[in-house]
Amino acid sequence: MGATIHGVLERNARKFPDKDAFITATNRLTYGDMNRIANRLARYLQDEGVQRGDRIAVMSRNHEHFFYAFFACMKIGAIPMPMNIRLTPTELTAIFQNSNTAGVLYENEHSETVAALKAGSSLKHCFSIPESAEASAIFSGENLNMPMDSRDVCEILFTSGTTGTPKGVVFNHDRILAIATAVSANFSLTHKDSMLTLMPLSHSAPLNTFFMSGFYCGASHVIGDFTPKGFLNWIHQEKTTFSFAAPVAYLLAAKDADLSSYDLSSMRVFAYGGGPLALASYHQVKKAFQNENFYQVYGLTEAGPNGILLYPEEHLEKAGSIGKHPTVNMEIRVVRPDGTDSAPNEYGEIVLSGDSLMLEYDNNPEETNAAIKEGWLYTGDIAYRDEDGYIYIVDRKKDIIISGGMNIYPREVEEVLAKHDAVLESCVVGVPHEEWGETVKAVLVLKENVTEEELRVFAAEHLATFKCPRIYSFVDELPRNASGKILKQQVKRDCSLSRSCR
């Protein structure tokens, strides 16, 4: 049978029944509380017709409601699919269609979005999480004890594809718990830790890597949405010991005018990912927080995410590297196109292997076979190892833009811009940004005049805010190679070809 994620919740409820485990701005719930609520909600969902194997989208901010839905689904064998709540109905509709979504569990602020999604769709179940939790109070809070296997699919996360079509990344209990055991070992986590989770739980690192690793050990979890003051205040009030964030979050908090009034001494780990901390930025946050325990984590959703660490003592000498030491149950290589290991300082593609790799892309065997070859996940990240074995990423094979820890796929943005009547052609690239790592720039060839403001409004109607271009440039033509393909790297370098580059 093997261990399951909801089984870990039940174990924690037995071991730590009265421990504050889920702390939000409005509530404090013990492991015992969460287990009882999830059991009742699971029975309610069963009574309403949700079946084992149903894919259920979860639309919730970082809140106890997220976990009500997440655990309740697992307890009856339904498959929770955490959604990025910043996505538009158009984007969500594409996801739901591709994944055969059976239902949605949502917070009330998303009721209008859900109503729009339900119209003309095949959704069978739409439940308000708070209303359903209230209605479920009549059901038993005892464990359901449904027979489950650790190899059962238990979660689907989504990441946009290079074509703009989101891909579902499928995990079972075994894979996620492999991440939890590895990361908890790497960071020496115990039930005494207090995990600060302010990055969106719809993303793989906050959920699978860091929530799950603390959860596995019976740690406490402080859960909310990020603001610089909120970040500092939670540490000060709850004496948290561990956080994960995008580098920009730490940089913004480090600039807070009232920083000196917060006691941050309880923190033993500041983990970050989604981009490097420049050496100057590392010195800035180290000084601001009076703490040098910053760990860079490299991975991607398809790997759990789980991969490699850059340890605090390595930041000075190896700034810009993602590290050399894989996490406990992972291996990492940099390989040539023929699959052989590249030599030091030779460019190759990063590949990962280990117990936490995804099972597959949902309903997409072709993409799965392209990504996983002989047990190795091909990441699309082009990198090299230095003479000491440290890995440096030099480019992304698929042109992903990473802004504030969010992955943005240029082709998706380009396809939206192409629908505007004034746009003949577009090239979307990431350009350096001091705080966010990169920001989105659109370089356009126009058919007719249009203002930047008109383009901004148009993009915002079809794309989540974080995907919308912040910079627009207009050119007479885009540079191409002999095959007619646009030279994106030249576009990024050559601001001189733009009439309004800034």
Short mmCIF file of C-alpha atoms in Angstrom, two decimals:
data_model
loop_
_atom_site.label_atom_id
_atom_site.label_comp_id
_atom_site.label_asym_id
_atom_site.label_seq_id
_atom_site.Cartn_x
_atom_site.Cartn_y
_atom_site.Cartn_z
CA MET A 1 0.00 0.00 0.00
CA GLY A 2 2.64 2.51 1.08
CA ALA A 3 2.35 5.94 2.67
CA THR A 4 -0.05 8.58 1.40
CA ILE A 5 -0.16 12.33 1.91
CA HIS A 6 -3.50 12.26 3.71
CA GLY A 7 -2.06 9.39 5.76
CA VAL A 8 0.67 11.78 6.93
CA LEU A 9 -2.06 14.22 8.00
CA GLU A 10 -3.76 11.44 9.97
CA ARG A 11 -0.44 10.46 11.56
CA ASN A 12 0.26 14.07 12.54
CA ALA A 13 -3.24 14.33 14.01
CA ARG A 14 -2.41 11.36 16.25
CA LYS A 15 1.09 12.54 17.18
CA PHE A 16 0.42 16.29 17.49
CA PRO A 17 -3.37 16.60 17.91
CA ASP A 18 -3.29 19.93 19.77
CA LYS A 19 -0.36 21.61 18.07
CA ASP A 20 -1.04 24.84 16.15
CA ALA A 21 -0.19 23.62 12.67
CA PHE A 22 -2.01 25.87 10.18
CA ILE A 23 -1.74 29.53 11.16
CA THR A 24 -3.33 32.23 9.00
CA ALA A 25 -4.33 35.84 9.53
CA THR A 26 -7.80 34.73 10.66
CA ASN A 27 -7.37 31.30 12.21
CA ARG A 28 -5.17 28.85 14.08
CA LEU A 29 -5.85 25.18 13.40
CA THR A 30 -4.24 22.14 14.96
CA TYR A 31 -3.39 19.00 13.03
CA GLY A 32 -6.38 17.43 14.77
CA ASP A 33 -8.64 20.26 13.58
CA MET A 34 -7.44 20.02 9.98
CA ASN A 35 -7.88 16.26 9.87
CA ARG A 36 -11.45 16.42 11.21
CA ILE A 37 -12.43 19.21 8.80
CA ALA A 38 -10.90 17.36 5.85
CA ASN A 39 -12.71 14.14 6.84
CA ARG A 40 -16.07 15.91 7.04
CA LEU A 41 -15.56 17.74 3.77
CA ALA A 42 -14.47 14.52 2.08
CA ARG A 43 -17.70 12.82 3.14
CA TYR A 44 -19.70 15.84 1.96
CA LEU A 45 -18.02 15.70 -1.46
CA GLN A 46 -18.77 11.99 -1.68
CA ASP A 47 -22.39 12.66 -0.80
CA GLU A 48 -22.52 15.28 -3.58
CA GLY A 49 -21.25 12.78 -6.14
CA VAL A 50 -17.51 13.43 -6.35
CA GLN A 51 -15.85 10.14 -7.22
CA ARG A 52 -12.45 8.57 -6.98
CA GLY A 53 -10.27 9.75 -9.86
CA ASP A 54 -12.24 12.96 -10.49
CA ARG A 55 -9.98 15.92 -11.25
CA ILE A 56 -10.98 18.79 -8.97
CA ALA A 57 -9.54 22.28 -9.50
CA VAL A 58 -8.76 24.17 -6.28
CA MET A 59 -9.05 27.96 -6.53
CA SER A 60 -7.86 29.47 -3.28
CA ARG A 61 -5.36 31.98 -2.04
CA ASN A 62 -2.88 30.88 0.64
CA HIS A 63 -5.44 30.11 3.33
CA GLU A 64 -6.77 27.24 5.43
CA HIS A 65 -9.46 26.82 2.75
CA PHE A 66 -6.79 25.59 0.34
CA PHE A 67 -5.91 22.73 2.66
CA TYR A 68 -9.53 21.85 3.43
CA ALA A 69 -10.02 21.20 -0.27
CA PHE A 70 -6.60 19.68 -0.93
CA PHE A 71 -6.76 17.04 1.80
CA ALA A 72 -10.48 16.31 1.40
CA CYS A 73 -9.97 15.42 -2.25
CA MET A 74 -7.10 13.08 -1.45
CA LYS A 75 -9.05 11.28 1.26
CA ILE A 76 -11.62 10.06 -1.30
CA GLY A 77 -9.16 9.47 -4.12
CA ALA A 78 -10.13 12.57 -6.10
CA ILE A 79 -7.19 14.46 -7.61
CA PRO A 80 -6.70 18.08 -6.49
CA MET A 81 -5.38 20.48 -9.12
CA PRO A 82 -4.21 23.73 -7.47
CA MET A 83 -4.88 26.70 -9.76
CA ASN A 84 -3.04 29.97 -10.09
CA ILE A 85 -5.84 32.36 -9.11
CA ARG A 86 -4.32 35.13 -11.25
CA LEU A 87 -5.20 33.29 -14.46
CA THR A 88 -8.04 34.60 -16.60
CA PRO A 89 -11.17 32.57 -17.43
CA THR A 90 -9.76 32.07 -20.93
CA GLU A 91 -6.59 30.52 -19.54
CA LEU A 92 -8.46 28.41 -17.01
CA THR A 93 -10.88 27.13 -19.64
CA ALA A 94 -7.97 25.79 -21.69
CA ILE A 95 -6.60 24.01 -18.63
CA PHE A 96 -9.96 22.51 -17.69
CA GLN A 97 -10.60 21.24 -21.20
CA ASN A 98 -7.18 19.63 -21.54
CA SER A 99 -7.34 17.97 -18.12
CA ASN A 100 -10.95 16.73 -18.21
CA THR A 101 -11.70 18.67 -15.04
CA ALA A 102 -14.76 17.33 -13.23
CA GLY A 103 -15.25 20.10 -10.70
CA VAL A 104 -14.01 23.17 -8.86
CA LEU A 105 -13.58 23.93 -5.17
CA TYR A 106 -13.26 27.70 -4.80
CA GLU A 107 -13.21 30.58 -2.37
CA ASN A 108 -16.18 32.90 -2.63
CA GLU A 109 -14.24 35.76 -4.22
CA HIS A 110 -13.88 33.57 -7.31
CA SER A 111 -17.60 32.86 -7.67
CA GLU A 112 -18.01 35.07 -10.76
CA THR A 113 -15.02 33.44 -12.45
CA VAL A 114 -16.40 29.99 -11.68
CA ALA A 115 -19.82 30.95 -13.04
CA ALA A 116 -18.15 32.05 -16.29
CA LEU A 117 -16.18 28.81 -16.43
CA LYS A 118 -19.25 26.67 -15.79
CA ALA A 119 -21.23 28.24 -18.64
CA GLY A 120 -20.80 26.02 -21.66
CA SER A 121 -18.39 23.62 -19.94
CA SER A 122 -18.65 20.03 -18.77
CA LEU A 123 -17.96 20.81 -15.10
CA LYS A 124 -20.12 18.56 -12.95
CA HIS A 125 -19.30 19.97 -9.53
CA CYS A 126 -18.75 23.55 -8.34
CA PHE A 127 -18.41 24.00 -4.59
CA SER A 128 -17.67 27.05 -2.46
CA ILE A 129 -15.05 25.86 0.01
CA PRO A 130 -16.32 27.84 3.04
CA GLU A 131 -19.96 27.00 2.35
CA SER A 132 -19.15 23.33 1.77
CA ALA A 133 -17.04 23.18 4.93
CA GLU A 134 -19.96 24.62 6.88
CA ALA A 135 -22.43 22.19 5.29
CA SER A 136 -20.11 19.27 6.04
CA ALA A 137 -20.34 19.82 9.80
CA ILE A 138 -23.12 17.21 10.00
CA PHE A 139 -20.76 14.47 8.78
CA SER A 140 -18.36 12.38 10.85
CA GLY A 141 -14.88 13.73 11.48
CA GLU A 142 -13.38 10.26 11.79
CA ASN A 143 -10.88 8.98 9.21
CA LEU A 144 -12.48 7.45 6.13
CA ASN A 145 -9.92 4.65 5.80
CA MET A 146 -10.57 4.19 2.09
CA PRO A 147 -8.08 1.75 0.54
CA MET A 148 -5.39 3.76 -1.23
CA ASP A 149 -2.04 2.96 -2.79
CA SER A 150 1.04 5.16 -2.63
CA ARG A 151 1.29 4.79 -6.41
CA ASP A 152 -2.13 6.38 -6.95
CA VAL A 153 -2.14 9.74 -8.75
CA CYS A 154 -2.82 12.36 -6.08
CA GLU A 155 -2.02 15.77 -7.60
CA ILE A 156 -1.78 17.60 -10.91
CA LEU A 157 0.07 20.92 -11.12
CA PHE A 158 0.15 23.10 -14.20
CA THR A 159 2.91 24.87 -16.05
CA SER A 160 2.43 26.73 -19.34
CA GLY A 161 3.84 25.02 -22.42
CA THR A 162 5.97 26.75 -25.00
CA THR A 163 2.99 26.68 -27.35
CA GLY A 164 0.94 28.55 -24.78
CA THR A 165 -1.09 25.45 -23.92
CA PRO A 166 -0.63 24.61 -20.22
CA LYS A 167 0.63 21.12 -19.42
CA GLY A 168 -0.54 19.14 -16.42
CA VAL A 169 2.29 17.65 -14.37
CA VAL A 170 1.18 14.44 -12.69
CA PHE A 171 2.41 13.13 -9.32
CA ASN A 172 1.54 10.22 -7.07
CA HIS A 173 1.97 9.97 -3.29
CA ASP A 174 5.33 8.20 -3.62
CA ARG A 175 6.86 10.98 -5.69
CA ILE A 176 5.71 13.83 -3.45
CA LEU A 177 6.74 12.06 -0.25
CA ALA A 178 10.15 11.38 -1.83
CA ILE A 179 10.53 15.15 -2.15
CA ALA A 180 9.44 15.64 1.46
CA THR A 181 11.90 13.11 2.87
CA ALA A 182 14.80 14.47 0.80
CA VAL A 183 14.24 18.15 1.54
CA SER A 184 13.54 17.57 5.22
CA ALA A 185 16.84 15.67 5.43
CA ASN A 186 18.78 18.34 3.53
CA PHE A 187 17.52 21.09 5.83
CA SER A 188 17.36 19.00 9.05
CA LEU A 189 13.68 19.81 9.52
CA THR A 190 11.82 18.57 12.61
CA HIS A 191 8.43 19.01 14.27
CA LYS A 192 9.94 21.97 16.11
CA ASP A 193 10.26 24.02 12.92
CA SER A 194 7.81 26.72 11.87
CA MET A 195 7.52 27.11 8.09
CA LEU A 196 6.61 30.49 6.58
CA THR A 197 4.65 29.94 3.36
CA LEU A 198 3.81 33.18 1.54
CA MET A 199 4.48 32.15 -2.07
CA PRO A 200 1.41 30.83 -3.98
CA LEU A 201 0.52 27.25 -3.08
CA SER A 202 -0.56 26.65 -6.67
CA HIS A 203 3.16 26.53 -7.50
CA SER A 204 5.24 23.44 -7.06
CA ALA A 205 8.07 24.72 -4.84
CA PRO A 206 5.94 26.30 -2.10
CA LEU A 207 3.59 23.29 -2.06
CA ASN A 208 5.51 20.14 -2.95
CA THR A 209 9.01 21.08 -1.84
CA PHE A 210 8.63 23.20 1.26
CA PHE A 211 5.14 22.80 2.66
CA MET A 212 5.32 19.03 2.21
CA SER A 213 8.78 18.71 3.76
CA GLY A 214 7.72 20.52 6.93
CA PHE A 215 4.34 18.77 6.95
CA TYR A 216 6.07 15.40 6.73
CA CYS A 217 7.95 16.20 9.95
CA GLY A 218 4.95 17.61 11.81
CA ALA A 219 6.15 21.22 11.66
CA SER A 220 3.89 24.26 12.04
CA HIS A 221 2.92 26.31 8.99
CA VAL A 222 2.31 30.04 8.83
CA ILE A 223 0.33 30.66 5.65
CA GLY A 224 -0.57 33.87 3.85
CA ASP A 225 0.06 36.07 0.84
CA PHE A 226 3.32 37.97 0.53
CA THR A 227 3.81 41.61 1.41
CA PRO A 228 7.16 42.91 2.69
CA LYS A 229 5.71 44.00 6.03
CA GLY A 230 3.64 40.85 6.32
CA PHE A 231 6.75 38.74 5.78
CA LEU A 232 8.64 40.55 8.52
CA ASN A 233 5.69 40.65 10.89
CA TRP A 234 4.99 36.91 10.64
CA ILE A 235 8.61 36.10 11.50
CA HIS A 236 8.52 38.55 14.41
CA GLN A 237 5.19 37.33 15.82
CA GLU A 238 5.33 33.58 15.18
CA LYS A 239 9.10 33.04 15.52
CA THR A 240 9.20 31.14 12.24
CA THR A 241 12.37 29.24 11.41
CA PHE A 242 12.19 28.59 7.66
CA SER A 243 10.98 30.46 4.59
CA PHE A 244 11.02 30.01 0.83
CA ALA A 245 10.55 32.93 -1.55
CA ALA A 246 11.63 34.42 -4.83
CA PRO A 247 14.74 36.62 -4.44
CA VAL A 248 12.67 39.74 -5.07
CA ALA A 249 10.61 39.04 -1.94
CA TYR A 250 13.69 39.12 0.26
CA LEU A 251 14.99 42.23 -1.48
CA LEU A 252 11.70 44.08 -0.97
CA ALA A 253 11.54 43.10 2.70
CA ALA A 254 15.16 44.19 3.18
CA LYS A 255 14.20 47.71 2.06
CA ASP A 256 11.40 48.12 4.61
CA ALA A 257 11.76 51.37 6.51
CA ASP A 258 10.83 49.69 9.82
CA LEU A 259 13.10 46.67 9.40
CA SER A 260 15.03 47.30 12.61
CA SER A 261 11.86 47.00 14.70
CA TYR A 262 11.37 43.33 13.76
CA ASP A 263 13.06 40.43 15.55
CA LEU A 264 14.16 37.97 12.85
CA SER A 265 16.55 35.97 15.02
CA SER A 266 14.38 32.82 14.98
CA MET A 267 15.06 32.23 11.28
CA ARG A 268 17.59 29.52 10.50
CA VAL A 269 16.91 29.09 6.75
CA PHE A 270 16.06 31.58 4.00
CA ALA A 271 15.59 29.42 0.91
CA TYR A 272 14.99 30.95 -2.51
CA GLY A 273 14.50 29.89 -6.10
CA GLY A 274 13.26 31.00 -9.48
CA GLY A 275 16.47 32.93 -10.13
CA PRO A 276 19.81 33.74 -8.51
CA LEU A 277 20.67 36.33 -5.91
CA ALA A 278 23.33 38.58 -7.40
CA LEU A 279 26.36 38.93 -5.15
CA ALA A 280 25.46 42.52 -4.26
CA SER A 281 21.89 41.45 -3.47
CA TYR A 282 23.15 38.59 -1.31
CA HIS A 283 25.23 41.03 0.73
CA GLN A 284 22.22 43.35 0.98
CA VAL A 285 19.81 40.75 2.39
CA LYS A 286 22.47 39.14 4.59
CA LYS A 287 23.17 42.49 6.21
CA ALA A 288 19.51 43.50 6.42
CA PHE A 289 18.36 40.27 8.08
CA GLN A 290 21.60 39.77 10.04
CA ASN A 291 21.61 36.20 8.81
CA GLU A 292 23.82 34.44 6.27
CA ASN A 293 21.79 31.24 5.95
CA PHE A 294 20.54 31.71 2.39
CA TYR A 295 20.11 28.60 0.25
CA GLN A 296 19.42 28.68 -3.47
CA VAL A 297 17.22 25.81 -4.65
CA TYR A 298 17.23 24.73 -8.29
CA GLY A 299 14.54 22.48 -9.71
CA LEU A 300 11.47 22.60 -11.91
CA THR A 301 7.89 21.47 -11.56
CA GLU A 302 8.51 18.29 -13.55
CA ALA A 303 11.21 17.30 -11.03
CA GLY A 304 9.00 17.85 -8.02
CA PRO A 305 10.64 20.41 -7.91
CA ASN A 306 13.74 18.88 -6.41
CA GLY A 307 17.28 19.17 -7.68
CA ILE A 308 20.34 20.95 -6.38
CA LEU A 309 21.32 23.40 -3.65
CA LEU A 310 23.76 26.30 -3.37
CA TYR A 311 24.71 26.43 0.31
CA PRO A 312 25.31 29.64 2.30
CA GLU A 313 29.08 29.23 2.41
CA GLU A 314 29.17 28.82 -1.39
CA HIS A 315 27.48 32.13 -2.24
CA LEU A 316 30.61 34.27 -2.11
CA GLU A 317 32.99 32.19 -4.22
CA LYS A 318 30.35 30.73 -6.55
CA ALA A 319 27.93 33.62 -6.99
CA GLY A 320 25.74 33.01 -10.02
CA SER A 321 25.99 29.22 -9.73
CA ILE A 322 23.06 26.96 -8.89
CA GLY A 323 25.44 24.74 -6.92
CA LYS A 324 26.97 21.28 -7.32
CA HIS A 325 25.31 19.20 -4.59
CA PRO A 326 22.05 17.45 -5.53
CA THR A 327 19.43 16.88 -2.86
CA VAL A 328 19.39 13.53 -1.07
CA ASN A 329 17.58 11.38 -3.64
CA MET A 330 18.48 13.19 -6.85
CA GLU A 331 21.24 13.11 -9.47
CA ILE A 332 22.16 15.93 -11.83
CA ARG A 333 24.24 15.99 -15.00
CA VAL A 334 25.05 18.42 -17.81
CA VAL A 335 24.93 16.54 -21.09
CA ARG A 336 25.63 16.94 -24.77
CA PRO A 337 22.89 16.30 -27.36
CA ASP A 338 24.04 12.67 -27.59
CA GLY A 339 23.49 12.18 -23.84
CA THR A 340 27.16 12.02 -22.84
CA ASP A 341 28.45 14.25 -20.06
CA SER A 342 29.80 17.59 -21.17
CA ALA A 343 33.33 18.57 -20.22
CA PRO A 344 34.10 21.39 -17.75
CA ASN A 345 33.15 24.77 -19.24
CA GLU A 346 31.34 23.08 -22.14
CA TYR A 347 27.71 24.02 -22.65
CA GLY A 348 25.14 21.26 -22.32
CA GLU A 349 21.63 20.62 -21.07
CA ILE A 350 20.85 19.99 -17.41
CA VAL A 351 19.20 16.61 -16.82
CA LEU A 352 17.84 15.29 -13.52
CA SER A 353 17.03 11.83 -12.22
CA GLY A 354 15.56 10.65 -8.94
CA ASP A 355 12.56 9.50 -6.96
CA SER A 356 10.63 12.77 -7.23
CA LEU A 357 10.27 13.11 -11.00
CA MET A 358 6.77 13.55 -12.37
CA LEU A 359 4.95 10.47 -13.62
CA GLU A 360 4.01 12.16 -16.88
CA TYR A 361 2.48 15.15 -18.56
CA ASP A 362 -1.26 14.67 -18.29
CA ASN A 363 -2.81 13.34 -21.51
CA ASN A 364 0.39 14.10 -23.38
CA PRO A 365 2.56 11.02 -24.02
CA GLU A 366 4.51 12.71 -26.81
CA GLU A 367 5.71 15.54 -24.55
CA THR A 368 6.36 13.05 -21.74
CA ASN A 369 8.60 10.91 -23.94
CA ALA A 370 10.46 14.00 -25.13
CA ALA A 371 11.08 15.17 -21.56
CA ILE A 372 12.00 11.90 -19.85
CA LYS A 373 14.54 9.64 -21.52
CA GLU A 374 15.89 6.53 -19.80
CA GLY A 375 14.90 7.91 -16.42
CA TRP A 376 16.45 11.36 -16.97
CA LEU A 377 14.39 14.54 -17.13
CA TYR A 378 15.65 16.96 -19.78
CA THR A 379 15.15 20.40 -18.30
CA GLY A 380 15.73 22.63 -21.32
CA ASP A 381 18.24 24.66 -19.29
CA ILE A 382 21.56 25.19 -21.03
CA ALA A 383 24.44 25.29 -18.58
CA TYR A 384 28.07 24.41 -17.91
CA ARG A 385 30.11 23.09 -15.00
CA ASP A 386 33.21 24.94 -13.90
CA GLU A 387 36.44 23.17 -12.94
CA ASP A 388 35.11 22.62 -9.42
CA GLY A 389 31.89 21.04 -10.63
CA TYR A 390 29.60 23.99 -9.95
CA ILE A 391 26.82 24.48 -12.49
CA TYR A 392 26.01 27.81 -14.14
CA ILE A 393 22.90 28.34 -16.27
CA VAL A 394 23.61 30.41 -19.36
CA ASP A 395 20.30 30.27 -21.21
CA ARG A 396 16.97 28.52 -21.33
CA LYS A 397 16.40 26.29 -24.24
CA LYS A 398 12.72 27.12 -24.34
CA ASP A 399 13.16 30.87 -23.79
CA ILE A 400 11.31 30.86 -20.49
CA ILE A 401 11.21 34.26 -18.79
CA ILE A 402 11.49 34.09 -14.98
CA SER A 403 10.17 37.24 -13.34
CA GLY A 404 9.90 37.35 -9.57
CA GLY A 405 10.04 33.56 -9.48
CA MET A 406 7.15 33.20 -11.95
CA ASN A 407 7.68 31.26 -15.17
CA ILE A 408 6.41 33.10 -18.26
CA TYR A 409 6.39 31.51 -21.69
CA PRO A 410 6.98 34.05 -24.49
CA ARG A 411 5.02 32.18 -27.15
CA GLU A 412 1.83 32.38 -25.08
CA VAL A 413 2.22 36.17 -24.83
CA GLU A 414 3.12 36.42 -28.52
CA GLU A 415 -0.01 34.54 -29.55
CA VAL A 416 -2.17 36.96 -27.57
CA LEU A 417 -0.48 40.03 -29.06
CA ALA A 418 -0.84 38.56 -32.55
CA LYS A 419 -4.62 38.72 -32.15
CA HIS A 420 -4.53 42.52 -31.96
CA ASP A 421 -5.52 44.08 -35.28
CA ALA A 422 -2.56 46.47 -35.27
CA VAL A 423 0.12 43.82 -34.67
CA LEU A 424 1.81 42.15 -37.62
CA GLU A 425 4.48 40.28 -35.70
CA SER A 426 5.80 40.05 -32.16
CA CYS A 427 8.82 38.79 -30.28
CA VAL A 428 8.59 38.55 -26.51
CA VAL A 429 11.77 38.30 -24.45
CA GLY A 430 12.95 38.69 -20.89
CA VAL A 431 15.19 41.64 -20.11
CA PRO A 432 17.14 42.15 -16.87
CA HIS A 433 15.35 43.76 -13.95
CA GLU A 434 17.16 44.79 -10.78
CA GLU A 435 14.60 43.32 -8.37
CA TRP A 436 12.51 40.83 -10.36
CA GLY A 437 15.40 39.14 -12.16
CA GLU A 438 13.72 39.63 -15.53
CA THR A 439 10.76 41.56 -16.85
CA VAL A 440 8.70 40.97 -19.98
CA LYS A 441 9.47 42.99 -23.10
CA ALA A 442 7.47 42.84 -26.33
CA VAL A 443 9.13 43.90 -29.57
CA LEU A 444 6.48 44.48 -32.23
CA VAL A 445 6.17 45.01 -35.96
CA LEU A 446 2.94 46.93 -36.55
CA LYS A 447 0.42 46.96 -39.37
CA GLU A 448 -1.10 50.20 -38.12
CA ASN A 449 -0.55 52.70 -35.35
CA VAL A 450 -1.42 51.73 -31.80
CA THR A 451 -0.48 53.16 -28.42
CA GLU A 452 1.31 51.31 -25.65
CA GLU A 453 -1.69 51.88 -23.41
CA GLU A 454 -4.03 50.20 -25.90
CA LEU A 455 -1.70 47.21 -26.03
CA ARG A 456 -1.49 47.04 -22.24
CA VAL A 457 -5.27 47.00 -21.91
CA PHE A 458 -5.56 44.34 -24.62
CA ALA A 459 -2.95 42.10 -23.00
CA ALA A 460 -4.54 42.44 -19.55
CA GLU A 461 -7.84 41.16 -20.95
CA HIS A 462 -6.26 37.89 -22.05
CA LEU A 463 -3.30 37.27 -19.76
CA ALA A 464 -2.60 37.06 -16.06
CA THR A 465 -1.00 40.28 -14.82
CA PHE A 466 2.43 38.77 -14.29
CA LYS A 467 2.58 37.67 -17.95
CA CYS A 468 1.76 41.09 -19.44
CA PRO A 469 4.66 42.96 -21.07
CA ARG A 470 6.03 45.84 -19.02
CA ILE A 471 8.06 47.25 -21.92
CA TYR A 472 6.96 47.70 -25.54
CA SER A 473 9.27 48.45 -28.45
CA PHE A 474 8.36 48.99 -32.10
CA VAL A 475 10.60 47.99 -35.01
CA ASP A 476 10.37 47.82 -38.80
CA GLU A 477 11.43 44.18 -38.89
CA LEU A 478 12.70 41.45 -36.60
CA PRO A 479 16.14 39.87 -37.11
CA ARG A 480 16.09 36.33 -38.51
CA ASN A 481 18.54 33.56 -39.28
CA ALA A 482 18.89 31.84 -42.64
CA SER A 483 16.00 29.54 -41.82
CA GLY A 484 13.70 32.45 -41.17
CA LYS A 485 13.61 31.95 -37.42
CA ILE A 486 13.62 35.05 -35.25
CA LEU A 487 16.91 35.59 -33.40
CA LYS A 488 15.59 36.19 -29.91
CA GLN A 489 18.99 36.63 -28.33
CA GLN A 490 19.77 39.41 -30.80
CA VAL A 491 16.46 41.05 -30.00
CA LYS A 492 17.40 41.00 -26.32
CA ARG A 493 20.84 42.48 -27.00
CA ASP A 494 20.13 44.96 -29.72
CA CYS A 495 18.13 47.85 -28.33
CA SER A 496 19.42 49.96 -31.19
CA LEU A 497 16.87 48.38 -33.55
CA SER A 498 14.01 49.81 -31.48
CA ARG A 499 12.35 53.14 -32.00
CA SER A 500 11.17 53.30 -28.40
CA CYS A 501 13.48 51.01 -26.50
CA ARG A 502 13.94 51.88 -22.86
#
